[in-house]
Amino acid sequence: MSGFARPLKIALGLAIIAALIIVPMNFNRYGLFILSQWAVMSIAAMGLNLTLGYAGQVSLAQGAFVGIGAYAAAIMTTHGWPLPAAILVAIGLSFAIGWVLGYPALRVQHHYLAFVTLAFSTLAFLVFRNESWLTGGIYGISNIPRPHIFGIATNKPLPFYYVCLGSLAIVSLAVWWLIRSPWGRAFMALRENPLRAQSLGVDTRRYTLMAFAIGSALGGAAGALYAPLTQYIDPVPFNLSLSLDLLLMVIVGGAGFYFGPFLGAMIAVLLPEWLRFTEGYYLMLYAVAVMLLLIWSPTGILGILDRYLAERRTKAASALRAVAKSRLETVQ
Amino acid sequence: MSSLFDLLVAGLATGAIYALVAVGFTLLWQTSQTINFAQGEFVMLPAFLMLAAMHVGAPFWLAIILGILLSMILLGLAFKLLLVDPMMRHGVLPLAIATMALAIGIKEAVKQFFSAEASPFPSIVPTGDVSILGHAVSLQSIGVLAVAILAVLGLTTLLNRTSLGHQMQAAAQNPTVARIIGVPVERMILLTFLINAFLVALASLLITPIYLAKFSSGEVLGQAAFIAAIVGGFNQVRGAIVGGLLIGVLDNLAAAYVSTQYRAAVPMIFLIAVILFRPQGLLGRAEERTV
């Protein structure tokens, strides 16, 4: 996105933030739910983008972490704990499990890793479904309360939307800082060439585990918001297809681009609503669109934009060079 | 409670089908580095093509032929030309993800254009039991096992005994050298796609009478075939066969002896163990790491 002038970018960003705050005030209950869902899925996709897009580790388990976070939050808040405490526990739990899941990534890569994480997804789903003493089994957990934030009840859709949006803002800032920190650069070194990264003194072991753990923790955070958002959870939403959906969100938006997950989540959550008129055909259209997009640009939507801007920059630079050259010649 | 013998026979029969699907999967990987996440849907679709042919009045045998031909055109030729070829230069991951989208597309198309309900499917093998060693064994299990073994034997003979098979192996192992010694590598790759399409159609024909034709049946099948391929060795045809049989038997034993609730977990845990301790698979070769 570096083709625009800086003030323009800041203005654009502020306009989008203002729109996200003001426009939904007139939305109905359903519109607010969809938008809150977008915020929650953006958080989960941002986590996967760290693992996949920045550190290059394929994971098909992000949906399972959303489930772990959701169950942690649901169980705790229905037992009277406040939501912020539940979110912290969800983050801590997902971080720890994500760290452990990172160990296979130290041994295997690519498709093998995809299948280890896929297996983990399936196992997590089985635990959600079968351990009914804890998770309510197929009946799930209902009446999940929404929190009071600074003494304000967030039972209504609009205040809870602001809770989701605020959480998204906090996570966005944290991720922004993280990818600019030495950690983020170590992640990218890991993605580009693990062996070279190691020879340059990057502790690849530690950063691989970290990439998994932090990415999973954000999945857990998203889940902890998802539970009070829907106020009812059962195992079905957290099956393998959520993991696949999240992966598609990251790829479609643009893996390794900061704004990729926002865009990918928007397409995955809002597109079904826009394509409602096509009724049963929407998923088919979505699948075809994803395939065409990937053929055209494997780096997703932001990849197209990035290429376009890079081309424009090169053209501008060569134009400048031409001018400079002709001037140089006239001087001589 | 069925006896161990019955469980083994039934397990081998399903395992043989997994093996067919897994073999095609490893063939695609070897010749074109294609990980086909839609492989399960590839097995689901031919049954519906055959059902559609029967709906417009074709007799069963004609429907089978049409179904196999159509699946070779759609899942072999069109899949390679329209999706794999344009994506090849982008590397393994984007293509793998494109096949995930393809899986969604196929599933939804069947649901939308055919039916969301499960449809019965005629069996090519007569039903009934025969007595072997004092056990009643269903003819269906024996038939499935026999057809699958014949198919696999045919394929391994093709690969190992004929010059076409040798050319295919050369193209898979070292495309550059194969090209230099005059192997039409592109044609060999296309051939593996057609073989894969044929194998999934055959698997579809064998498994659908047992589990009914349903748009969502590909998920379980695809997963079982992936596990089989990885457990056996991703780069070995015989690895995929062993892996398929192993997973089929394990799955059946798990259903009987482990809790039915965690039945699906047993192959998964086995998979994780194999990946962690022998990532190249039980029969696989280690692949070199590129810097």
XYZ file of C-alpha atoms in Angstrom:
623
model
C 0.000 0.000 0.000
C 3.047 2.201 -0.224
C 2.054 3.933 -3.437
C -0.089 6.587 -1.770
C 1.166 9.710 -0.110
C 1.387 9.361 3.648
C -1.238 12.001 4.629
C -3.661 10.437 2.176
C -3.149 7.037 3.768
C -3.727 8.409 7.254
C -6.891 10.190 6.099
C -8.164 7.023 4.463
C -7.462 4.986 7.591
C -9.240 7.497 9.833
C -12.220 7.595 7.474
C -12.548 3.805 7.582
C -12.286 3.746 11.382
C -14.890 6.520 11.671
C -17.180 4.662 9.280
C -16.797 1.458 11.302
C -17.833 3.374 14.436
C -20.612 5.596 13.077
C -22.315 3.778 10.209
C -23.393 0.657 12.176
C -25.379 2.855 14.594
C -28.284 2.606 12.147
C -27.870 -1.088 11.493
C -30.431 -3.631 12.614
C -29.643 -6.532 14.934
C -28.656 -8.832 12.077
C -26.379 -6.345 10.361
C -24.594 -5.728 13.651
C -24.202 -9.462 14.195
C -22.604 -9.892 10.759
C -20.263 -6.976 11.346
C -19.292 -8.274 14.811
C -18.640 -11.626 13.227
C -16.374 -9.934 10.710
C -14.385 -8.340 13.550
C -14.053 -11.678 15.370
C -13.028 -13.600 12.249
C -10.532 -10.866 11.358
C -8.810 -11.464 14.701
C -8.620 -15.217 14.089
C -7.437 -14.714 10.493
C -4.820 -12.216 11.672
C -3.445 -14.913 13.962
C -3.286 -17.414 11.122
C -1.671 -14.752 8.939
C 1.160 -14.522 11.486
C 1.661 -18.295 11.428
C 1.190 -18.791 7.701
C 1.735 -15.473 5.995
C 4.691 -14.215 8.008
C 6.318 -17.377 9.386
C 5.348 -19.650 6.484
C 3.985 -22.507 8.621
C 0.861 -24.122 7.190
C -1.813 -24.678 9.806
C -5.208 -26.264 9.368
C -5.993 -25.939 13.054
C -6.922 -22.286 13.522
C -10.619 -23.175 13.705
C -9.849 -25.573 16.549
C -8.225 -22.730 18.496
C -11.264 -20.543 17.945
C -13.204 -23.470 19.423
C -10.842 -23.814 22.378
C -11.151 -20.094 23.111
C -14.923 -20.191 22.722
C -15.331 -23.143 25.062
C -12.941 -21.658 27.615
C -14.901 -18.406 27.608
C -18.302 -20.119 27.611
C -17.439 -22.413 30.504
C -15.878 -19.669 32.588
C -18.463 -16.946 32.028
C -21.398 -19.283 32.655
C -19.711 -20.091 35.982
C -19.683 -16.440 36.893
C -16.213 -15.312 35.836
C -15.891 -11.952 34.090
C -15.213 -12.019 30.350
C -11.811 -10.267 30.435
C -10.496 -12.977 32.754
C -11.957 -15.603 30.434
C -10.280 -13.964 27.436
C -6.931 -14.033 29.224
C -7.376 -17.711 30.070
C -8.453 -18.458 26.478
C -5.355 -16.688 25.168
C -3.065 -18.435 27.639
C -4.550 -21.858 26.944
C -4.402 -21.457 23.164
C -0.855 -20.119 23.423
C 0.246 -23.191 25.388
C -1.517 -25.682 23.095
C -0.285 -23.813 20.014
C 3.263 -24.007 21.382
C 2.959 -27.785 21.719
C 1.405 -28.051 18.243
C 4.434 -26.196 16.941
C 6.740 -29.117 17.814
C 5.723 -31.180 14.768
C 6.546 -28.088 12.697
C 10.139 -28.446 13.852
C 10.288 -31.855 12.221
C 8.053 -31.649 9.184
C 6.985 -28.989 6.718
C 4.356 -28.186 4.110
C 1.793 -30.882 3.475
C 2.941 -33.051 6.367
C 2.449 -30.147 8.694
C -0.920 -29.453 7.108
C -1.978 -32.980 7.956
C -0.684 -32.928 11.519
C -2.672 -29.771 12.149
C -5.657 -31.236 10.309
C -5.507 -34.250 12.615
C -5.373 -31.914 15.602
C -8.470 -30.114 14.318
C -10.375 -33.378 14.115
C -9.229 -34.440 17.585
C -10.299 -31.117 19.087
C -13.719 -31.480 17.469
C -14.090 -34.978 18.939
C -13.216 -33.688 22.399
C -15.764 -30.839 22.121
C -18.406 -33.338 21.077
C -17.660 -36.225 23.404
C -16.598 -34.691 26.709
C -20.105 -33.640 27.629
C -19.295 -33.228 31.337
C -17.257 -30.191 30.328
C -18.585 -28.990 26.981
C -22.224 -30.081 27.043
C -21.535 -32.448 24.136
C -23.840 -32.065 21.141
C -26.240 -29.926 23.214
C -23.564 -27.309 23.657
C -23.543 -24.437 26.135
C -26.313 -21.860 26.081
C -27.033 -18.568 27.859
C -23.474 -17.333 27.588
C -23.572 -13.881 29.206
C -22.250 -10.704 27.628
C -19.971 -8.642 29.813
C -20.222 -5.278 31.598
C -17.386 -3.067 30.378
C -16.615 -0.083 32.636
C -20.019 -0.615 34.207
C -21.843 -0.510 30.851
C -23.924 -3.566 29.977
C -23.199 -4.870 26.482
C -26.278 -7.050 26.170
C -27.583 -5.088 23.213
C -26.041 -5.760 19.779
C -24.543 -2.281 19.303
C -22.490 -2.124 22.516
C -21.249 -5.647 21.941
C -20.275 -4.727 18.391
C -18.095 -2.016 19.934
C -16.557 -4.620 22.233
C -15.622 -6.692 19.167
C -14.414 -3.663 17.239
C -12.372 -2.445 20.215
C -10.791 -5.867 20.605
C -9.998 -5.877 16.898
C -8.339 -2.482 17.277
C -6.192 -3.694 20.192
C -5.165 -6.856 18.344
C -4.448 -4.880 15.162
C -2.114 -2.524 17.021
C -0.374 -5.422 18.762
C 0.163 -7.261 15.468
C 1.296 -4.046 13.766
C 3.918 -3.631 16.443
C 4.873 -7.301 16.387
C 5.599 -7.557 12.664
C 7.768 -4.443 12.845
C 9.684 -5.751 15.830
C 12.748 -7.998 15.488
C 10.367 -10.901 16.074
C 8.367 -10.108 12.974
C 11.559 -9.885 10.941
C 12.690 -13.231 12.349
C 9.327 -14.725 11.333
C 9.785 -13.485 7.791
C 13.336 -14.811 7.657
C 11.892 -18.156 8.690
C 9.375 -18.024 5.869
C 11.797 -16.988 3.169
C 14.545 -19.468 3.920
C 14.685 -21.406 7.187
C 18.189 -22.700 6.639
C 19.601 -19.303 5.837
C 17.744 -17.802 8.779
C 19.408 -20.351 11.021
C 22.829 -19.632 9.604
C 22.244 -15.929 10.292
C 21.751 -16.757 13.935
C 17.942 -16.761 14.120
C 16.861 -19.339 16.698
C 14.508 -21.034 14.220
C 13.299 -23.519 16.809
C 12.089 -20.875 19.164
C 10.559 -18.659 16.496
C 8.712 -21.535 14.838
C 7.114 -22.428 18.159
C 6.416 -18.740 18.802
C 4.763 -18.294 15.403
C 2.420 -21.150 16.183
C 1.774 -20.072 19.747
C 1.047 -16.412 19.013
C -1.087 -17.246 15.984
C -3.067 -19.773 18.022
C -3.437 -17.341 20.917
C -5.161 -14.876 18.589
C -7.430 -17.709 17.450
C -8.285 -18.320 21.100
C -8.963 -14.622 21.633
C -11.342 -14.620 18.670
C -13.115 -17.646 20.100
C -13.481 -15.982 23.489
C -15.364 -13.163 21.745
C -17.325 -15.536 19.526
C -18.928 -17.294 22.507
C -20.605 -14.193 24.008
C -21.398 -12.943 20.493
C -23.536 -15.956 19.592
C -24.437 -16.627 23.260
C -24.699 -20.310 22.376
C -22.004 -22.704 21.202
C -21.946 -26.326 20.133
C -19.161 -28.315 18.422
C -20.438 -27.905 14.841
C -19.106 -24.397 14.020
C -15.608 -25.453 15.103
C -15.157 -28.412 12.792
C -12.499 -28.682 10.127
C -14.335 -26.440 7.700
C -13.816 -23.412 9.964
C -10.073 -24.043 9.780
C -10.310 -24.305 6.008
C -12.430 -21.146 5.855
C -9.884 -19.227 7.903
C -7.104 -20.478 5.655
C -9.064 -19.316 2.603
C -9.650 -15.919 4.257
C -5.918 -15.442 4.760
C -5.009 -16.593 1.259
C -7.790 -14.723 -0.523
C -7.061 -11.481 1.291
C -3.339 -11.877 0.770
C -1.104 -13.975 3.003
C 1.757 -11.979 4.439
C 0.000 -8.655 3.896
C -1.013 -6.792 7.023
C -4.469 -5.901 5.695
C -5.027 -9.302 4.084
C -7.006 -10.889 6.945
C -9.391 -7.901 7.228
C -10.181 -8.150 3.551
C -10.350 -11.955 3.508
C -12.676 -12.047 6.511
C -14.833 -9.351 4.943
C -15.208 -11.402 1.779
C -15.875 -14.650 3.631
C -18.393 -13.137 6.071
C -20.086 -10.464 3.968
C -20.049 -12.075 0.531
C -22.656 -14.710 1.518
C -24.945 -11.831 2.537
C -24.432 -9.971 -0.731
C -24.862 -13.155 -2.730
C -27.991 -14.105 -0.828
C -30.051 -13.550 -3.969
C -28.201 -16.416 -5.663
C -29.536 -18.702 -2.914
C -27.821 -22.110 -3.002
C -25.282 -21.053 -5.590
C -23.247 -18.741 -3.413
C -20.671 -21.261 -2.163
C -20.214 -22.499 -5.710
C -19.603 -18.956 -6.943
C -17.242 -18.383 -4.019
C -15.272 -21.539 -4.883
C -14.982 -20.579 -8.539
C -13.986 -17.025 -7.610
C -11.277 -18.309 -5.253
C -9.861 -20.612 -7.933
C -9.820 -17.860 -10.552
C -8.232 -15.451 -8.096
C -5.517 -17.951 -7.181
C -4.755 -18.693 -10.836
C -4.478 -14.996 -11.517
C -2.735 -14.005 -8.310
C -1.584 -16.670 -5.831
C -0.814 -13.904 -3.344
C -4.461 -12.932 -3.034
C -6.272 -9.665 -3.640
C -3.645 -7.503 -1.992
C -1.077 -9.298 -4.135
C -2.746 -7.832 -7.228
C -2.716 -4.361 -5.717
C 0.888 -4.803 -4.626
C 1.958 -5.849 -8.119
C 0.102 -2.953 -9.678
C 1.695 -0.405 -7.337
C 5.147 -1.936 -7.806
C 4.722 -1.674 -11.568
C 3.674 1.946 -11.287
C 6.699 2.685 -9.116
C 9.080 1.074 -11.589
C 7.480 3.010 -14.421
C 7.756 6.268 -12.483
C 11.359 5.479 -11.612
C 12.316 4.679 -15.198
C 10.577 7.854 -16.366
C 12.644 9.828 -13.862
C 15.759 8.063 -15.059
C 14.950 8.930 -18.657
C 14.481 12.579 -17.758
C 17.704 12.650 -15.773
C 19.557 10.992 -18.601
C 18.339 13.429 -21.230
C 19.261 16.339 -18.945
C 22.679 14.861 -18.423
C 23.103 14.610 -22.166
C 22.086 18.232 -22.760
C 24.594 19.364 -20.133
C 27.331 17.497 -21.915
C -20.174 -58.466 18.242
C -18.439 -59.558 15.113
C -15.344 -61.697 15.322
C -11.828 -60.508 14.647
C -11.885 -62.375 11.339
C -14.978 -60.526 10.111
C -13.521 -57.226 11.188
C -10.320 -57.950 9.308
C -12.141 -58.857 6.093
C -14.381 -55.808 6.227
C -11.357 -53.652 7.108
C -9.350 -54.989 4.194
C -12.243 -54.307 1.833
C -12.593 -50.656 2.844
C -8.826 -50.446 3.060
C -8.522 -51.607 -0.535
C -10.758 -48.744 -1.614
C -8.707 -46.266 0.428
C -5.648 -47.709 -1.279
C -7.090 -47.036 -4.754
C -7.773 -43.443 -3.806
C -4.406 -43.024 -2.106
C -2.490 -44.482 -5.052
C -3.960 -41.873 -7.385
C -3.084 -39.224 -4.843
C 0.571 -40.275 -4.692
C 0.758 -40.522 -8.508
C -0.291 -36.883 -8.836
C 2.206 -35.856 -6.197
C 5.056 -37.713 -7.843
C 4.540 -36.436 -11.356
C 3.381 -32.902 -10.755
C 3.716 -32.014 -7.054
C -0.031 -31.694 -6.895
C -1.640 -32.189 -3.504
C -5.257 -32.731 -4.357
C -7.399 -31.766 -1.375
C -10.439 -32.519 -3.522
C -9.515 -36.192 -3.897
C -12.419 -37.245 -1.653
C -14.860 -35.210 -3.754
C -13.282 -36.804 -6.819
C -14.494 -40.150 -5.432
C -17.936 -38.789 -4.624
C -18.607 -37.217 -8.026
C -18.418 -40.246 -10.401
C -21.208 -42.015 -8.517
C -23.431 -39.007 -9.169
C -22.399 -38.895 -12.821
C -23.462 -42.546 -13.072
C -26.718 -41.838 -11.233
C -27.408 -38.923 -13.572
C -26.830 -41.169 -16.583
C -29.281 -43.706 -15.136
C -31.824 -40.951 -14.531
C -31.892 -40.153 -18.226
C -32.509 -43.814 -18.963
C -29.116 -45.424 -19.473
C -28.819 -49.028 -18.250
C -26.415 -49.615 -15.364
C -23.513 -50.923 -17.466
C -23.718 -47.961 -19.847
C -23.967 -45.572 -16.915
C -20.755 -47.061 -15.500
C -18.901 -46.585 -18.779
C -20.244 -43.051 -19.204
C -19.422 -42.245 -15.593
C -15.840 -43.434 -15.941
C -15.357 -41.592 -19.242
C -16.888 -38.382 -17.909
C -14.812 -38.519 -14.766
C -11.662 -38.995 -16.853
C -12.585 -35.934 -18.884
C -13.636 -33.768 -15.928
C -11.400 -34.983 -13.110
C -8.450 -35.919 -15.309
C -8.204 -33.707 -18.358
C -10.119 -30.603 -17.289
C -8.630 -30.659 -13.787
C -5.121 -30.713 -15.214
C -5.612 -28.201 -18.017
C -7.821 -25.670 -16.227
C -6.500 -25.722 -12.673
C -3.189 -27.520 -12.268
C -1.374 -26.222 -15.356
C -2.030 -22.519 -14.763
C -1.187 -22.905 -11.043
C 1.893 -25.074 -11.387
C 4.368 -22.177 -11.527
C 2.988 -20.708 -8.302
C 4.249 -23.612 -6.187
C 2.690 -26.280 -4.005
C 0.680 -24.284 -1.476
C -1.509 -22.081 -3.720
C -2.418 -25.129 -5.800
C -3.277 -27.139 -2.680
C -5.541 -24.310 -1.565
C -7.119 -24.032 -5.014
C -8.027 -27.725 -4.765
C -9.686 -26.996 -1.407
C -11.839 -24.447 -3.202
C -12.472 -27.040 -5.905
C -13.657 -29.469 -3.223
C -16.168 -26.885 -1.978
C -17.278 -26.233 -5.553
C -17.858 -29.898 -6.410
C -19.695 -30.534 -3.147
C -21.994 -27.557 -3.603
C -22.622 -28.305 -7.266
C -23.744 -31.846 -6.473
C -25.906 -30.593 -3.614
C -27.478 -27.935 -5.805
C -27.932 -29.781 -9.089
C -28.585 -33.263 -7.781
C -29.771 -33.672 -4.226
C -28.827 -32.919 -0.655
C -30.245 -36.303 0.351
C -28.376 -39.590 0.237
C -29.300 -41.711 -2.777
C -29.053 -45.508 -2.951
C -26.637 -46.873 -5.514
C -26.755 -50.294 -7.192
C -23.929 -52.688 -6.425
C -21.839 -54.327 -9.120
C -21.204 -57.219 -6.743
C -24.092 -59.517 -5.776
C -25.152 -59.266 -2.135
C -25.237 -62.291 0.133
C -22.768 -64.273 2.192
C -20.394 -67.115 1.539
C -18.816 -69.311 4.154
C -15.031 -69.115 4.505
C -13.293 -71.079 7.281
C -16.603 -71.286 9.076
C -17.254 -67.537 8.908
C -19.995 -65.878 6.924
C -18.254 -63.307 4.721
C -20.268 -60.917 2.597
C -19.803 -61.286 -1.134
C -19.611 -57.517 -1.328
C -16.444 -57.403 0.786
C -14.850 -60.109 -1.340
C -15.896 -58.456 -4.584
C -14.600 -55.039 -3.514
C -11.335 -56.555 -2.377
C -10.969 -58.527 -5.600
C -11.669 -55.590 -7.918
C -9.362 -53.311 -5.965
C -6.546 -55.866 -5.925
C -6.953 -56.409 -9.684
C -6.812 -52.669 -10.310
C -3.710 -52.230 -8.181
C -2.023 -55.250 -9.747
C -2.850 -53.885 -13.181
C -1.385 -50.518 -12.273
C 1.827 -51.899 -10.773
C 2.263 -54.151 -13.809
C 1.818 -51.141 -16.046
C 4.335 -49.128 -14.032
C 6.985 -51.811 -13.589
C 6.713 -54.107 -16.573
C 5.879 -51.962 -19.584
C 7.961 -49.354 -21.344
C 5.099 -46.878 -20.937
C 5.294 -47.451 -17.189
C 9.050 -46.971 -17.195
C 8.617 -43.711 -19.068
C 6.053 -42.607 -16.483
C 8.415 -43.419 -13.647
C 11.273 -41.640 -15.358
C 9.084 -38.570 -15.850
C 8.130 -38.674 -12.179
C 11.611 -39.141 -10.790
C 13.595 -36.753 -12.911
C 11.690 -34.743 -15.510
C 14.791 -33.006 -16.864
C 16.747 -36.157 -17.578
C 13.598 -37.906 -18.817
C 13.076 -35.109 -21.317
C 16.676 -35.398 -22.522
C 16.361 -39.122 -23.189
C 13.217 -38.480 -25.171
C 10.379 -39.224 -22.745
C 7.308 -37.117 -23.562
C 7.086 -35.850 -19.989
C 3.974 -33.710 -20.515
C 2.064 -36.653 -21.946
C 3.161 -38.877 -19.058
C 1.925 -36.337 -16.531
C -1.413 -36.147 -18.312
C -1.553 -39.929 -18.235
C -1.173 -39.983 -14.448
C -4.073 -37.541 -14.172
C -6.201 -39.818 -16.333
C -5.183 -42.854 -14.274
C -6.078 -40.992 -11.095
C -9.487 -40.135 -12.561
C -10.015 -43.771 -13.509
C -9.034 -45.001 -10.038
C -11.359 -42.580 -8.238
C -14.213 -43.567 -10.560
C -13.542 -47.212 -9.767
C -13.386 -46.474 -6.051
C -16.648 -44.579 -6.369
C -18.263 -47.569 -8.043
C -17.070 -49.871 -5.266
C -17.750 -47.769 -2.179
C -20.983 -45.957 -3.004
C -23.242 -49.065 -2.772
C -21.977 -49.522 0.799
C -22.180 -45.925 2.059
C -24.816 -44.417 -0.320
C -24.257 -41.515 -2.694
C -24.102 -38.309 -0.668
C -22.624 -34.931 -1.552
C -20.675 -34.809 1.709
C -19.231 -38.323 1.610
C -15.987 -37.083 0.081
C -14.709 -35.493 3.290
C -14.274 -38.741 5.195
C -12.938 -40.590 2.158
C -10.492 -37.890 1.243
C -9.139 -37.759 4.784
C -8.773 -41.533 4.952
C -6.919 -41.563 1.634
C -4.581 -38.738 2.718
C -3.793 -40.541 5.922
C -3.184 -43.743 3.986
C -0.878 -41.980 1.554
C 1.141 -40.287 4.279
C 1.319 -43.307 6.548
C 2.487 -45.527 3.703
C 4.875 -43.056 2.166
C 3.915 -40.142 0.035
C 6.258 -40.993 -2.807
C 5.601 -44.698 -3.159
C 2.756 -46.483 -4.902
C 3.158 -49.608 -2.788
C 3.335 -47.393 0.306
C -0.096 -46.032 -0.531
C -1.449 -49.570 -0.893
C -0.066 -50.707 2.449
C -1.235 -47.468 4.051
C -4.742 -47.896 2.657
C -5.119 -51.455 3.898
C -3.646 -50.518 7.270
C -6.010 -47.582 7.781
C -9.020 -49.644 6.671
C -8.248 -52.414 9.153
C -7.321 -49.991 11.919
C -10.548 -48.053 11.417
C -12.664 -51.190 11.664
C -10.816 -52.494 14.704
C -11.058 -49.112 16.394
C -14.815 -49.072 15.895
C -15.090 -52.438 17.616
C -12.499 -52.253 20.366
C -12.008 -48.549 21.125
C -14.980 -46.364 22.030
C -17.132 -45.594 18.993
C -17.014 -41.942 20.060
C -13.286 -41.695 19.536
C -13.155 -44.054 16.585
C -12.171 -41.267 14.208
C -9.303 -40.320 16.515
C -7.424 -43.610 16.183
C -6.219 -43.202 12.579
C -5.424 -39.557 13.391
C -3.235 -40.431 16.334
C -1.577 -43.111 14.242
C -0.968 -40.492 11.551
C 0.615 -38.060 13.993
C 2.838 -40.807 15.386
C 4.012 -41.830 11.910
C 4.668 -38.233 10.852
C 6.659 -37.520 13.986
C 8.769 -40.665 14.026
C 8.990 -41.536 10.354
C 7.913 -38.507 8.316
C 8.770 -40.185 5.018
C 6.140 -42.844 5.755
C 6.486 -46.506 6.606
C 7.746 -47.474 3.139
C 8.759 -44.064 1.827
C 12.112 -42.647 0.852
C 13.275 -39.489 2.510
C 13.015 -36.522 0.162
C 15.982 -34.219 -0.073
C 15.683 -30.818 1.357
C 16.281 -27.927 -0.986
C 18.039 -24.844 0.235
